[in-house]
Coordinates of C-alpha atoms in Angstrom, one line a residue:
Chain S
X1 CA -59.9 -49.1 -74.9
X2 CA -58.1 -52.0 -76.5
X3 CA -59.3 -55.4 -75.5
X4 CA -56.7 -57.9 -74.3
X5 CA -55.4 -59.4 -77.5
X6 CA -55.8 -63.2 -77.9
X7 CA -52.7 -65.1 -78.9
X8 CA -54.3 -65.6 -82.3
X9 CA -54.2 -61.9 -82.9
X10 CA -50.5 -61.7 -81.9
X11 CA -49.6 -64.6 -84.1
X12 CA -51.6 -63.1 -86.9
X13 CA -49.7 -59.8 -86.6
X14 CA -46.4 -61.6 -87.0
X15 CA -47.7 -63.9 -89.8
X16 CA -49.0 -60.8 -91.8
X17 CA -45.7 -59.0 -91.6
X18 CA -43.7 -62.1 -92.6
X19 CA -46.1 -63.0 -95.4
X20 CA -45.3 -59.7 -97.1
X21 CA -41.8 -59.9 -98.8
X22 CA -39.7 -57.0 -98.0
X23 CA -36.2 -57.3 -99.3
X24 CA -34.0 -54.3 -98.8
X25 CA -34.8 -51.7 -101.3
X26 CA -38.4 -53.2 -101.8
X27 CA -40.0 -52.1 -98.6
X28 CA -42.9 -50.1 -99.9
X29 CA -45.6 -52.9 -99.6
X30 CA -44.7 -53.9 -96.1
X31 CA -44.4 -50.2 -95.1
X32 CA -48.1 -49.8 -96.2
X33 CA -49.1 -52.9 -94.4
X34 CA -47.3 -51.8 -91.2
X35 CA -49.0 -48.4 -91.4
X36 CA -52.4 -50.1 -91.6
X37 CA -51.5 -52.5 -88.7
X38 CA -50.3 -49.8 -86.4
X39 CA -53.2 -47.6 -87.1
X40 CA -55.5 -50.4 -86.1
X41 CA -53.5 -50.7 -82.9
X42 CA -54.0 -46.9 -82.1
X43 CA -50.7 -45.5 -83.1
X44 CA -50.3 -42.2 -84.9
X45 CA -48.4 -43.3 -88.0
X46 CA -46.5 -41.5 -90.9
X47 CA -43.8 -42.4 -93.3
X48 CA -40.6 -40.2 -93.8
X49 CA -38.9 -39.4 -97.0
X50 CA -36.7 -42.5 -97.1
X51 CA -39.7 -44.8 -96.4
X52 CA -39.2 -45.4 -92.7
X53 CA -42.5 -46.0 -90.9
X54 CA -42.7 -43.8 -87.8
X55 CA -45.5 -44.3 -85.2
X56 CA -46.1 -42.5 -81.9
X57 CA -48.1 -43.2 -78.7
X58 CA -48.3 -41.2 -75.5
X59 CA -48.5 -37.5 -74.8
X60 CA -45.9 -36.9 -72.1
X61 CA -43.0 -38.4 -70.1
X62 CA -39.7 -39.7 -71.2
X63 CA -39.2 -40.9 -74.7
X64 CA -38.7 -44.5 -75.3
X65 CA -37.8 -45.2 -78.9
X66 CA -38.0 -48.7 -80.5
X67 CA -35.9 -49.0 -83.5
X68 CA -36.9 -52.0 -85.6
X69 CA -36.4 -52.7 -89.3
X70 CA -38.7 -53.8 -91.9
X71 CA -36.4 -55.0 -94.5
X72 CA -35.0 -58.5 -94.9
X73 CA -32.2 -60.2 -96.7
X74 CA -33.2 -61.7 -100.1
X75 CA -34.3 -65.3 -100.4
X76 CA -38.0 -65.9 -100.3
X77 CA -38.8 -69.0 -98.2
X78 CA -42.6 -69.1 -98.1
X79 CA -44.6 -68.7 -94.8
X80 CA -46.0 -71.6 -92.7
X81 CA -46.8 -72.5 -89.1
X82 CA -45.7 -75.9 -88.2
X83 CA -44.9 -77.6 -84.9
X84 CA -45.3 -74.3 -82.9
X85 CA -42.9 -72.4 -85.2
X86 CA -43.6 -69.8 -87.8
X87 CA -41.2 -70.2 -90.7
X88 CA -40.4 -67.5 -93.2
X89 CA -37.9 -64.8 -94.3
X90 CA -37.8 -62.1 -91.6
X91 CA -39.5 -64.1 -89.0
X92 CA -36.3 -63.8 -86.8
X93 CA -34.5 -60.9 -88.4
X94 CA -36.4 -58.8 -87.5
X95 CA -40.2 -58.9 -87.9
X96 CA -40.5 -61.2 -84.8
X97 CA -38.8 -58.6 -82.5
X98 CA -40.9 -55.8 -84.1
X99 CA -44.3 -57.7 -83.9
X100 CA -43.5 -58.7 -80.2
X101 CA -43.0 -55.0 -79.4
X102 CA -46.3 -53.9 -81.0
X103 CA -48.1 -56.7 -79.2
X104 CA -46.4 -55.9 -75.9
X105 CA -47.4 -52.3 -76.0
X106 CA -51.0 -53.5 -76.7
X107 CA -50.9 -55.8 -73.6
X108 CA -49.4 -52.9 -71.5
X109 CA -52.1 -50.5 -72.6
X110 CA -54.7 -53.1 -71.7
X111 CA -53.3 -53.6 -68.2
X112 CA -52.9 -49.7 -67.6
X113 CA -56.3 -49.0 -68.9
X114 CA -57.7 -51.5 -66.4
X115 CA -56.1 -49.8 -63.5
X116 CA -58.3 -47.6 -61.3
X117 CA -55.8 -44.8 -61.3
X118 CA -54.8 -45.3 -64.9
X119 CA -53.4 -42.3 -66.8
X120 CA -52.4 -44.4 -69.8
X121 CA -48.8 -45.0 -70.9
X122 CA -46.5 -43.2 -68.6
X123 CA -44.1 -42.3 -71.5
X124 CA -43.9 -41.2 -75.0
X125 CA -43.2 -44.2 -77.3
X126 CA -41.9 -43.9 -80.8
X127 CA -41.7 -46.9 -83.1
X128 CA -39.5 -46.7 -86.1
X129 CA -39.7 -49.4 -88.7
X130 CA -36.6 -48.6 -90.5
X131 CA -35.7 -49.4 -94.1
X132 CA -32.3 -50.6 -95.4
X133 CA -30.8 -52.0 -92.3
X134 CA -29.5 -55.1 -94.2
X135 CA -27.6 -52.8 -96.6
X136 CA -26.4 -49.5 -95.4
X137 CA -28.6 -48.6 -92.5
X138 CA -30.0 -45.7 -94.5
X139 CA -33.2 -45.8 -92.5
X140 CA -31.5 -45.4 -89.1
X141 CA -29.0 -42.7 -90.6
X142 CA -32.2 -40.7 -91.7
X143 CA -33.6 -40.5 -88.2
X144 CA -30.6 -40.3 -86.1
X145 CA -30.8 -36.6 -85.9
X146 CA -34.6 -36.4 -85.7
X147 CA -35.0 -37.8 -82.3
X148 CA -33.2 -37.6 -78.9
X149 CA -34.7 -40.4 -77.0
X150 CA -34.3 -41.1 -73.2
X151 CA -34.2 -44.8 -73.8
X152 CA -33.7 -46.9 -77.0
X153 CA -34.4 -50.6 -77.7
X154 CA -33.2 -51.9 -81.0
X155 CA -35.6 -54.6 -82.3
X156 CA -33.2 -57.5 -83.1
X157 CA -33.3 -61.1 -82.1
X158 CA -31.6 -61.8 -78.7
X159 CA -33.6 -64.8 -77.6
X160 CA -36.5 -64.0 -75.1
X161 CA -33.9 -64.4 -72.2
X162 CA -31.1 -62.5 -73.9
X163 CA -30.3 -58.8 -73.7
X164 CA -27.8 -57.6 -76.4
X165 CA -25.4 -55.0 -75.2
X166 CA -23.0 -54.6 -78.3
X167 CA -22.2 -55.3 -81.9
X168 CA -19.0 -55.3 -83.7
X169 CA -18.3 -52.6 -86.3
X170 CA -18.2 -53.0 -90.1
X171 CA -16.1 -51.6 -93.0
X172 CA -16.3 -52.5 -96.6
X173 CA -13.2 -51.6 -98.8
X174 CA -12.2 -52.1 -102.4
X175 CA -8.7 -52.4 -103.8
X176 CA -8.3 -51.9 -107.6
X177 CA -5.1 -52.5 -109.5
X178 CA -4.6 -51.3 -113.1
X179 CA -1.5 -52.3 -115.2
X180 CA -0.7 -51.6 -118.8
X181 CA -1.2 -54.6 -120.8
X182 CA 1.9 -56.7 -121.3
X183 CA 2.6 -60.3 -122.4
X184 CA 1.9 -62.9 -119.8
X185 CA 5.3 -64.6 -120.3
X186 CA 7.0 -61.3 -118.9
X187 CA 8.6 -60.8 -115.5
X188 CA 5.7 -58.8 -114.1
X189 CA 2.8 -60.0 -111.9
X190 CA -0.6 -59.7 -113.5
X191 CA -3.2 -57.4 -112.0
X192 CA -5.1 -60.4 -110.7
X193 CA -2.0 -61.9 -109.1
X194 CA -1.3 -58.5 -107.4
X195 CA -4.8 -58.2 -106.0
X196 CA -4.6 -61.7 -104.6
X197 CA -1.3 -60.7 -103.1
X198 CA -2.9 -57.7 -101.5
X199 CA -5.6 -60.0 -100.1
X200 CA -3.1 -62.4 -98.8
X201 CA -1.3 -59.7 -96.9
X202 CA -4.6 -58.5 -95.4
X203 CA -5.4 -62.1 -94.5
X204 CA -2.1 -62.6 -92.6
X205 CA -2.6 -59.4 -90.7
X206 CA -6.2 -60.2 -89.5
X207 CA -7.6 -62.9 -87.3
X208 CA -9.1 -66.1 -88.5
X209 CA -11.3 -66.9 -85.5
X210 CA -14.3 -64.7 -85.2
X211 CA -14.9 -63.4 -81.8
X212 CA -16.0 -60.0 -80.4
X213 CA -12.4 -58.9 -79.9
X214 CA -11.0 -60.2 -83.1
X215 CA -10.5 -58.2 -86.3
X216 CA -11.6 -60.4 -89.2
X217 CA -11.6 -59.8 -92.9
X218 CA -13.5 -61.7 -95.8
X219 CA -13.0 -61.6 -99.5
X220 CA -16.4 -60.6 -100.8
X221 CA -15.6 -60.6 -104.5
X222 CA -12.8 -60.5 -107.1
X223 CA -13.2 -59.2 -110.7
X224 CA -10.9 -59.0 -113.6
X225 CA -10.8 -57.4 -116.9
X226 CA -8.3 -57.4 -119.8
X227 CA -9.0 -55.5 -122.9
X228 CA -5.6 -55.6 -124.7
X229 CA -4.6 -52.1 -123.5
X230 CA -4.9 -52.6 -119.8
X231 CA -5.0 -55.4 -117.2
X232 CA -7.4 -54.6 -114.3
X233 CA -8.4 -56.5 -111.2
X234 CA -10.4 -55.4 -108.1
X235 CA -11.4 -57.0 -104.8
X236 CA -14.1 -56.0 -102.3
X237 CA -13.2 -56.8 -98.7
X238 CA -15.4 -56.8 -95.6
X239 CA -13.9 -56.1 -92.2
X240 CA -15.6 -56.9 -88.9
X241 CA -14.3 -54.4 -86.4
X242 CA -13.8 -55.1 -82.7
X243 CA -14.1 -52.1 -80.3
X244 CA -10.4 -51.4 -80.5
X245 CA -10.3 -51.0 -84.3
X246 CA -11.2 -47.8 -86.2
X247 CA -11.8 -46.8 -89.8
X248 CA -8.3 -45.0 -89.7
X249 CA -6.7 -48.3 -88.6
X250 CA -8.3 -50.2 -91.5
X251 CA -7.1 -47.5 -93.9
X252 CA -3.5 -48.0 -92.7
X253 CA -3.8 -51.7 -92.8
X254 CA -5.0 -51.6 -96.4
X255 CA -2.0 -49.2 -97.3
X256 CA 0.5 -51.5 -95.6
X257 CA -1.0 -54.6 -97.4
X258 CA -0.6 -52.9 -100.7
X259 CA 3.1 -52.0 -100.0
X260 CA 3.7 -55.5 -98.7
X261 CA 2.3 -57.0 -101.9
X262 CA 4.2 -54.6 -104.1
X263 CA 7.4 -55.7 -102.5
X264 CA 6.6 -59.3 -103.1
X265 CA 8.7 -61.7 -105.1
X266 CA 7.1 -60.9 -108.5
X267 CA 7.5 -57.3 -109.4
X268 CA 4.8 -54.9 -110.3
X269 CA 5.2 -52.6 -113.4
X270 CA 6.5 -49.2 -112.3
X271 CA 3.4 -47.4 -113.8
X272 CA 1.0 -49.6 -111.9
X273 CA -2.1 -47.7 -110.6
X274 CA -3.6 -48.8 -107.3
X275 CA -6.8 -47.4 -105.9
X276 CA -7.9 -48.2 -102.3
X277 CA -11.3 -47.1 -101.1
X278 CA -12.9 -47.4 -97.8
X279 CA -16.5 -47.3 -99.0
X280 CA -18.4 -47.2 -95.7
X281 CA -17.7 -48.1 -92.1
X282 CA -19.3 -48.0 -88.7
X283 CA -17.5 -48.6 -85.4
X284 CA -18.3 -51.2 -82.8
X285 CA -20.4 -50.3 -79.9
X286 CA -20.9 -51.8 -76.4
X287 CA -23.7 -50.3 -74.1
X288 CA -23.3 -49.8 -70.5
X289 CA -25.3 -52.2 -68.4
X290 CA -26.1 -50.3 -65.2
X291 CA -29.2 -48.4 -66.0
X292 CA -33.0 -48.4 -65.5
X293 CA -33.7 -50.0 -68.9
X294 CA -31.4 -52.9 -68.4
X295 CA -32.7 -53.5 -64.9
X296 CA -36.3 -53.5 -66.1
X297 CA -35.6 -56.3 -68.7
X298 CA -33.6 -58.4 -66.2
X299 CA -36.4 -58.2 -63.7
X300 CA -39.1 -59.1 -66.3
X301 CA -37.1 -62.1 -67.7
X302 CA -36.5 -63.3 -64.1
X303 CA -40.3 -62.9 -63.2
X304 CA -41.1 -65.1 -66.1
X305 CA -38.7 -67.8 -64.9
X306 CA -35.9 -67.1 -67.4
X307 CA -32.2 -66.6 -66.9
X308 CA -31.1 -63.3 -68.3
X309 CA -28.0 -63.3 -70.4
X310 CA -26.0 -60.5 -71.8
X311 CA -24.9 -60.8 -75.5
X312 CA -22.2 -59.2 -77.6
X313 CA -22.7 -59.9 -81.2
X314 CA -20.1 -60.4 -84.0
X315 CA -22.5 -58.8 -86.6
X316 CA -23.6 -55.2 -86.9
X317 CA -27.0 -53.5 -86.4
X318 CA -28.6 -50.1 -86.4
X319 CA -27.4 -49.7 -82.7
X320 CA -24.0 -49.0 -84.2
X321 CA -25.4 -45.9 -86.0
X322 CA -27.6 -44.4 -83.4
X323 CA -26.0 -45.3 -80.1
X324 CA -22.9 -43.0 -80.3
X325 CA -25.2 -40.1 -81.1
X326 CA -28.1 -40.6 -78.7
X327 CA -25.9 -41.6 -75.8
X328 CA -28.8 -42.9 -73.8
X329 CA -29.5 -46.3 -72.2
X330 CA -29.8 -48.8 -75.1
X331 CA -30.1 -52.5 -75.7
X332 CA -31.3 -54.7 -78.5
X333 CA -34.0 -57.2 -77.6
X334 CA -36.4 -59.5 -79.4
X335 CA -37.4 -63.2 -79.7
X336 CA -35.6 -65.5 -82.1
X337 CA -32.5 -67.5 -82.5
X338 CA -30.1 -65.3 -84.5
X339 CA -28.1 -68.3 -85.7
X340 CA -31.1 -68.6 -88.1
X341 CA -30.7 -65.1 -89.4
X342 CA -30.0 -65.0 -93.2
X343 CA -30.4 -68.8 -93.6
X344 CA -32.9 -70.9 -95.5
X345 CA -34.0 -72.3 -92.1
X346 CA -35.3 -69.0 -90.7
X347 CA -38.2 -69.7 -88.2
X348 CA -39.3 -68.5 -84.8
X349 CA -40.8 -70.4 -81.9
X350 CA -44.3 -69.0 -81.2
X351 CA -43.9 -69.9 -77.5
X352 CA -40.7 -67.7 -77.3
X353 CA -42.5 -65.0 -79.3
X354 CA -45.3 -64.9 -76.6
X355 CA -42.7 -64.8 -73.8
X356 CA -41.0 -61.9 -75.4
X357 CA -44.4 -60.1 -75.7
X358 CA -44.9 -60.7 -72.0
X359 CA -41.3 -59.4 -71.2
X360 CA -42.4 -56.1 -73.1
X361 CA -45.7 -56.0 -71.3
X362 CA -43.9 -56.2 -67.9
X363 CA -41.2 -53.8 -68.8
X364 CA -43.7 -51.1 -70.0
X365 CA -46.1 -51.5 -67.0
X366 CA -43.3 -51.9 -64.3
X367 CA -40.9 -49.1 -65.3
X368 CA -40.9 -46.2 -62.8
X369 CA -40.7 -43.7 -65.6
Chain D
X1 CA -25.9 -51.3 -46.6
X2 CA -23.5 -54.2 -46.0
X3 CA -22.8 -56.2 -49.0
X4 CA -21.4 -59.7 -49.0
X5 CA -19.9 -61.3 -52.1
X6 CA -21.4 -64.8 -52.6
X7 CA -18.3 -65.8 -54.5
X8 CA -15.4 -64.7 -52.2
X9 CA -17.3 -63.7 -49.0
X10 CA -15.7 -60.2 -49.2
X11 CA -17.7 -57.5 -47.4
X12 CA -18.1 -53.7 -48.2
X13 CA -20.6 -51.0 -47.5
X14 CA -22.7 -49.0 -50.1
X15 CA -25.0 -46.1 -49.6
X16 CA -28.1 -47.5 -51.6
X17 CA -28.8 -50.1 -54.2
X18 CA -31.7 -50.8 -56.6
X19 CA -33.1 -54.2 -57.7
X20 CA -31.5 -55.3 -60.9
X21 CA -28.5 -53.1 -60.3
X22 CA -25.1 -54.6 -61.4
X23 CA -22.3 -54.1 -58.8
X24 CA -18.7 -55.2 -58.8
X25 CA -17.2 -56.9 -55.8
X26 CA -14.2 -54.9 -54.7
X27 CA -12.4 -58.0 -53.4
X28 CA -12.6 -60.4 -56.4
X29 CA -13.9 -58.2 -59.2
X30 CA -16.9 -60.4 -60.0
X31 CA -20.0 -58.7 -61.3
X32 CA -23.1 -59.2 -59.1
X33 CA -26.8 -58.5 -59.6
X34 CA -28.9 -57.1 -56.8
X35 CA -31.8 -59.5 -56.8
X36 CA -33.5 -58.1 -53.7
X37 CA -33.0 -55.0 -51.7
X38 CA -34.9 -55.8 -48.6
X39 CA -33.4 -58.2 -47.5
X40 CA -30.3 -57.5 -49.5
X41 CA -29.5 -60.4 -51.9
X42 CA -26.6 -60.5 -54.4
X43 CA -26.2 -63.1 -57.0
X44 CA -23.8 -63.5 -59.9
X45 CA -24.8 -61.1 -62.7
X46 CA -26.0 -62.5 -66.0
X47 CA -23.3 -64.0 -68.0
X48 CA -22.0 -62.3 -71.1
X49 CA -21.8 -64.4 -74.2
X50 CA -21.0 -63.9 -77.8
X51 CA -23.5 -64.6 -80.4
X52 CA -23.8 -64.4 -84.2
X53 CA -25.9 -61.8 -86.1
X54 CA -27.4 -59.4 -87.3

């Protein structure tokens, strides 16, 4: 039987995970660390072929799958605890939510083991520590056809009082223009001018303000090359997709933008070669909010004196990958202020971390599985 | 069960409700959370807000 973990143990769990750098594509060391931690906490643990950590508890009952991620964006920050906050890359996105779940399960087991009629956890629980969430969600894509959970919680920062119901979608595209080389004093647009013109057309056909219902585009990079024989330019563009937008719609928008640019004031050479690629995309997802899982989180947050809030996020997460396939009650939950995601100020309040652990404790012990 | 909307005072009947369930007032369309079943208590459901990340 597990002893009731002291706050020190719970903070150490988070500290140890944050202290181990794990930029996307370099998750092997944190994967090994998480395997050791989870084994100590009594989980059956393995790694899969892409490097995901997969841990299981419980023998029978409905399957609750917690989908966290162990990678972070780049930019090492160092780790310190100061004024009740733990500073470090990944403290919010998303080692805080993952550690809070592990500690919450331990608290729930301690409570259930202490009950006279205890039969242990009333459900099967699978924890996935996924790789690659900050890049191409390759970890989530690798397990989406492996499990069919009855309930899923994605481990992302929502704030301890927040319940995230949805994320915008995402698409990355590239536009490449190749012209035969000609003198710059001629009548034709250069390849660079043409790519800029395509971007301007996209920009005027998308929204400037970022909201959940807006279609936004950002110019990620532009590169050019002239070698005396050809004049080439390419642009990489990122779209944030609202629920009403689709990959097909983005493909049409790109084609129209190219034609608008081609019909602009400065002509393109007739043998211009234009290549448009939609490299990867995932649609937006918004979860239903009337189910047992959501109700359990609302009740737990209220019991602790909090005010539950539903959130829709303008970013994208592994929820976008798994939710349309699993089609089960799903939400994203975890401590942390997501405005600190991907910043040099990333840090998490340890009080909030502990409250999120207690929310998990109450959800897991109160759910009428 | 007889429901009463705390926003518009509209009334309607339902078969059964669960604590934490979200219901929609048929009169004014506002979303309400069942905060207690016995006695029945309805309050405005958690607000939906937009946020950055991930």
